[in-house]
PDB file of C-alpha atoms in Angstrom:
ATOM      1  CA  UNK A 296       8.114  16.909   4.314  1.00  0.00           C
ATOM      2  CA  UNK A 297       4.517  15.791   3.986  1.00  0.00           C
ATOM      3  CA  UNK A 298       3.361  13.507   1.198  1.00  0.00           C
ATOM      4  CA  UNK A 299      -0.235  13.326   0.035  1.00  0.00           C
ATOM      5  CA  UNK A 300      -1.355  10.674  -2.443  1.00  0.00           C
ATOM      6  CA  UNK A 301      -4.430  10.850  -4.634  1.00  0.00           C
ATOM      7  CA  UNK A 302      -5.913   9.138  -7.661  1.00  0.00           C
ATOM      8  CA  UNK A 303      -6.736   5.707  -6.321  1.00  0.00           C
ATOM      9  CA  UNK A 304     -10.049   3.998  -6.977  1.00  0.00           C
ATOM     10  CA  UNK A 305     -11.789   0.970  -8.366  1.00  0.00           C
ATOM     11  CA  UNK A 306     -11.269  -0.143 -11.943  1.00  0.00           C
ATOM     12  CA  UNK A 307     -11.955  -3.205 -14.051  1.00  0.00           C
ATOM     13  CA  UNK A 308      -9.126  -5.424 -15.265  1.00  0.00           C
ATOM     14  CA  UNK A 309      -7.424  -3.850 -18.256  1.00  0.00           C
ATOM     15  CA  UNK A 310      -8.257  -0.360 -17.057  1.00  0.00           C
ATOM     16  CA  UNK A 311      -6.002   2.537 -16.124  1.00  0.00           C
ATOM     17  CA  UNK A 312      -5.403   4.843 -13.180  1.00  0.00           C
ATOM     18  CA  UNK A 313      -2.999   7.680 -12.480  1.00  0.00           C
ATOM     19  CA  UNK A 314      -1.730   8.202  -8.969  1.00  0.00           C
ATOM     20  CA  UNK A 315      -0.290  11.496  -7.783  1.00  0.00           C
ATOM     21  CA  UNK A 316       1.894  12.309  -4.797  1.00  0.00           C
ATOM     22  CA  UNK A 317       2.286  15.906  -3.718  1.00  0.00           C
ATOM     23  CA  UNK A 318       5.317  16.717  -1.568  1.00  0.00           C
ATOM     24  CA  UNK A 319       5.418  19.771   0.672  1.00  0.00           C
ATOM     25  CA  UNK A 320       9.171  20.219   0.349  1.00  0.00           C
ATOM     26  CA  UNK A 321      12.283  19.198  -1.523  1.00  0.00           C
ATOM     27  CA  UNK A 322      12.926  15.502  -1.919  1.00  0.00           C
ATOM     28  CA  UNK A 323      15.765  13.567  -3.539  1.00  0.00           C
ATOM     29  CA  UNK A 324      14.551  10.063  -4.293  1.00  0.00           C
ATOM     30  CA  UNK A 325      10.885   9.203  -4.470  1.00  0.00           C
ATOM     31  CA  UNK A 326       9.136   5.914  -4.903  1.00  0.00           C
ATOM     32  CA  UNK A 327       5.865   4.045  -4.945  1.00  0.00           C
ATOM     33  CA  UNK A 328       5.235   0.988  -2.804  1.00  0.00           C
ATOM     34  CA  UNK A 329       2.131  -1.122  -2.444  1.00  0.00           C
ATOM     35  CA  UNK A 330       0.784  -3.589   0.060  1.00  0.00           C
ATOM     36  CA  UNK A 331      -2.041  -6.063  -0.343  1.00  0.00           C
ATOM     37  CA  UNK A 332      -3.806  -7.657   2.637  1.00  0.00           C
ATOM     38  CA  UNK A 333      -1.711 -10.463   4.063  1.00  0.00           C
ATOM     39  CA  UNK A 334       1.266  -9.645   1.859  1.00  0.00           C
ATOM     40  CA  UNK A 335       4.527  -7.825   2.387  1.00  0.00           C
ATOM     41  CA  UNK A 336       5.083  -4.312   1.158  1.00  0.00           C
ATOM     42  CA  UNK A 337       6.373  -4.340  -2.411  1.00  0.00           C
ATOM     43  CA  UNK A 338       8.360  -1.762  -4.338  1.00  0.00           C
ATOM     44  CA  UNK A 339       6.503  -0.700  -7.478  1.00  0.00           C
ATOM     45  CA  UNK A 340       8.530   2.077  -9.098  1.00  0.00           C
ATOM     46  CA  UNK A 341      10.799   4.909  -8.177  1.00  0.00           C
ATOM     47  CA  UNK A 342      13.049   7.715  -9.335  1.00  0.00           C
ATOM     48  CA  UNK A 343      16.375   8.148  -7.573  1.00  0.00           C
ATOM     49  CA  UNK A 344      18.054  11.424  -6.830  1.00  0.00           C
ATOM     50  CA  UNK A 345      20.686  10.633  -9.457  1.00  0.00           C
ATOM     51  CA  UNK A 346      17.964  10.436 -12.108  1.00  0.00           C
ATOM     52  CA  UNK A 347      17.551   6.698 -12.516  1.00  0.00           C
ATOM     53  CA  UNK A 348      14.172   4.996 -12.806  1.00  0.00           C
ATOM     54  CA  UNK A 349      13.396   1.516 -11.577  1.00  0.00           C
ATOM     55  CA  UNK A 350      10.310  -0.681 -11.894  1.00  0.00           C
ATOM     56  CA  UNK A 351       9.268  -3.814 -10.111  1.00  0.00           C
ATOM     57  CA  UNK A 352       9.254  -6.876 -12.342  1.00  0.00           C
ATOM     58  CA  UNK A 353       5.496  -7.322 -12.062  1.00  0.00           C
ATOM     59  CA  UNK A 354       4.727  -3.846 -13.424  1.00  0.00           C
ATOM     60  CA  UNK A 355       7.332  -3.387 -16.140  1.00  0.00           C
ATOM     61  CA  UNK A 356       5.764  -2.393 -19.432  1.00  0.00           C
ATOM     62  CA  UNK A 357       2.466  -1.430 -17.781  1.00  0.00           C
ATOM     63  CA  UNK A 358       3.322   1.287 -15.262  1.00  0.00           C
ATOM     64  CA  UNK A 359       5.165   4.550 -15.825  1.00  0.00           C
ATOM     65  CA  UNK A 360       6.625   6.687 -13.047  1.00  0.00           C
ATOM     66  CA  UNK A 361       7.369  10.360 -13.553  1.00  0.00           C
ATOM     67  CA  UNK A 362       8.339  13.348 -11.452  1.00  0.00           C
ATOM     68  CA  UNK A 363       7.708  17.044 -11.649  1.00  0.00           C
ATOM     69  CA  UNK A 364      10.936  18.332 -10.159  1.00  0.00           C
ATOM     70  CA  UNK A 365       9.698  21.899  -9.936  1.00  0.00           C
ATOM     71  CA  UNK A 366       6.911  20.795  -7.599  1.00  0.00           C
ATOM     72  CA  UNK A 367       8.530  17.645  -6.156  1.00  0.00           C
ATOM     73  CA  UNK A 368       5.436  15.751  -7.255  1.00  0.00           C
ATOM     74  CA  UNK A 369       5.548  12.096  -8.196  1.00  0.00           C
ATOM     75  CA  UNK A 370       3.144  10.326 -10.521  1.00  0.00           C
ATOM     76  CA  UNK A 371       2.369   6.725 -11.365  1.00  0.00           C
ATOM     77  CA  UNK A 372       0.462   5.961 -14.555  1.00  0.00           C
ATOM     78  CA  UNK A 373      -0.917   2.448 -14.394  1.00  0.00           C
ATOM     79  CA  UNK A 374      -2.188   0.743 -17.530  1.00  0.00           C
ATOM     80  CA  UNK A 375      -3.442  -2.782 -18.217  1.00  0.00           C
ATOM     81  CA  UNK A 376      -4.304  -3.189 -14.573  1.00  0.00           C
ATOM     82  CA  UNK A 377      -4.697  -6.698 -13.193  1.00  0.00           C
ATOM     83  CA  UNK A 378      -6.495  -7.961 -10.093  1.00  0.00           C
ATOM     84  CA  UNK A 379      -3.108  -8.672  -8.524  1.00  0.00           C
ATOM     85  CA  UNK A 380      -2.349  -4.936  -8.663  1.00  0.00           C
ATOM     86  CA  UNK A 381      -4.942  -4.417  -5.953  1.00  0.00           C
ATOM     87  CA  UNK A 382      -3.586  -2.917  -2.759  1.00  0.00           C
ATOM     88  CA  UNK A 383      -2.797   0.219  -0.828  1.00  0.00           C
ATOM     89  CA  UNK A 384      -0.299   2.353  -2.711  1.00  0.00           C
ATOM     90  CA  UNK A 385       2.117   4.500  -0.752  1.00  0.00           C
ATOM     91  CA  UNK A 386       4.364   7.329  -1.864  1.00  0.00           C
ATOM     92  CA  UNK A 387       7.731   7.656  -0.149  1.00  0.00           C
ATOM     93  CA  UNK A 388      10.565  10.181  -0.219  1.00  0.00           C
ATOM     94  CA  UNK A 389      14.142   9.972   0.968  1.00  0.00           C
ATOM     95  CA  UNK A 390      17.375  11.935   1.058  1.00  0.00           C
ATOM     96  CA  UNK A 391      19.431   9.227  -0.624  1.00  0.00           C
ATOM     97  CA  UNK A 392      20.459   9.559  -4.273  1.00  0.00           C
ATOM     98  CA  UNK A 393      21.529   6.124  -5.423  1.00  0.00           C
ATOM     99  CA  UNK A 394      19.192   3.968  -7.502  1.00  0.00           C
ATOM    100  CA  UNK A 395      20.465   0.950  -5.576  1.00  0.00           C
ATOM    101  CA  UNK A 396      18.146   1.886  -2.703  1.00  0.00           C
ATOM    102  CA  UNK A 397      14.931   2.643  -4.605  1.00  0.00           C
ATOM    103  CA  UNK A 398      13.192  -0.529  -3.382  1.00  0.00           C
ATOM    104  CA  UNK A 399      14.625  -0.384   0.135  1.00  0.00           C
ATOM    105  CA  UNK A 400      11.813   1.036   2.287  1.00  0.00           C
ATOM    106  CA  UNK A 401      14.137   1.619   5.263  1.00  0.00           C
ATOM    107  CA  UNK A 402      16.019   4.222   3.219  1.00  0.00           C
ATOM    108  CA  UNK A 403      12.970   6.464   2.936  1.00  0.00           C
ATOM    109  CA  UNK A 404      12.359   9.214   5.469  1.00  0.00           C
ATOM    110  CA  UNK A 405       8.794  10.194   4.653  1.00  0.00           C
ATOM    111  CA  UNK A 406       5.650   8.262   3.765  1.00  0.00           C
ATOM    112  CA  UNK A 407       2.199   9.241   2.616  1.00  0.00           C
ATOM    113  CA  UNK A 408      -1.026   7.915   4.068  1.00  0.00           C
ATOM    114  CA  UNK A 409      -1.717   5.713   1.062  1.00  0.00           C
ATOM    115  CA  UNK A 410      -4.383   5.509  -1.603  1.00  0.00           C
ATOM    116  CA  UNK A 411      -6.378   2.361  -2.320  1.00  0.00           C
ATOM    117  CA  UNK A 412      -6.365   0.734  -5.748  1.00  0.00           C
ATOM    118  CA  UNK A 413      -8.859  -2.037  -6.418  1.00  0.00           C
ATOM    119  CA  UNK A 414      -8.908  -3.971  -9.685  1.00  0.00           C
ATOM    120  CA  UNK A 415     -11.928  -6.188  -9.980  1.00  0.00           C
ATOM    121  CA  UNK A 416     -14.584  -7.190 -12.444  1.00  0.00           C
TER     122      UNK A 416
END
């Protein structure tokens, strides 16, 4: 399975972006992770194979994750963006189904190349 992210860019604080992840094949669980320079990779949001949705604490109420099951595409709508949201955003897909593993990067089998999000005035 290949994953291709798109939709990143530069935006001012308070702005919005929508990231897309196109998968070339069937996937069970899918998630978004991000990594800022000098920081560890962080789980942002994900949808498990059993249909549960999880958000990282820092994005709750601002980000919305959704999935087009027919196309195995994953989306991340980001509103009220803050400078601390800046980083490389990665899409990931895995065969697991449990929501307990959504923010466990080692459970994912496939990763995209990433798309850069920069929030700055």
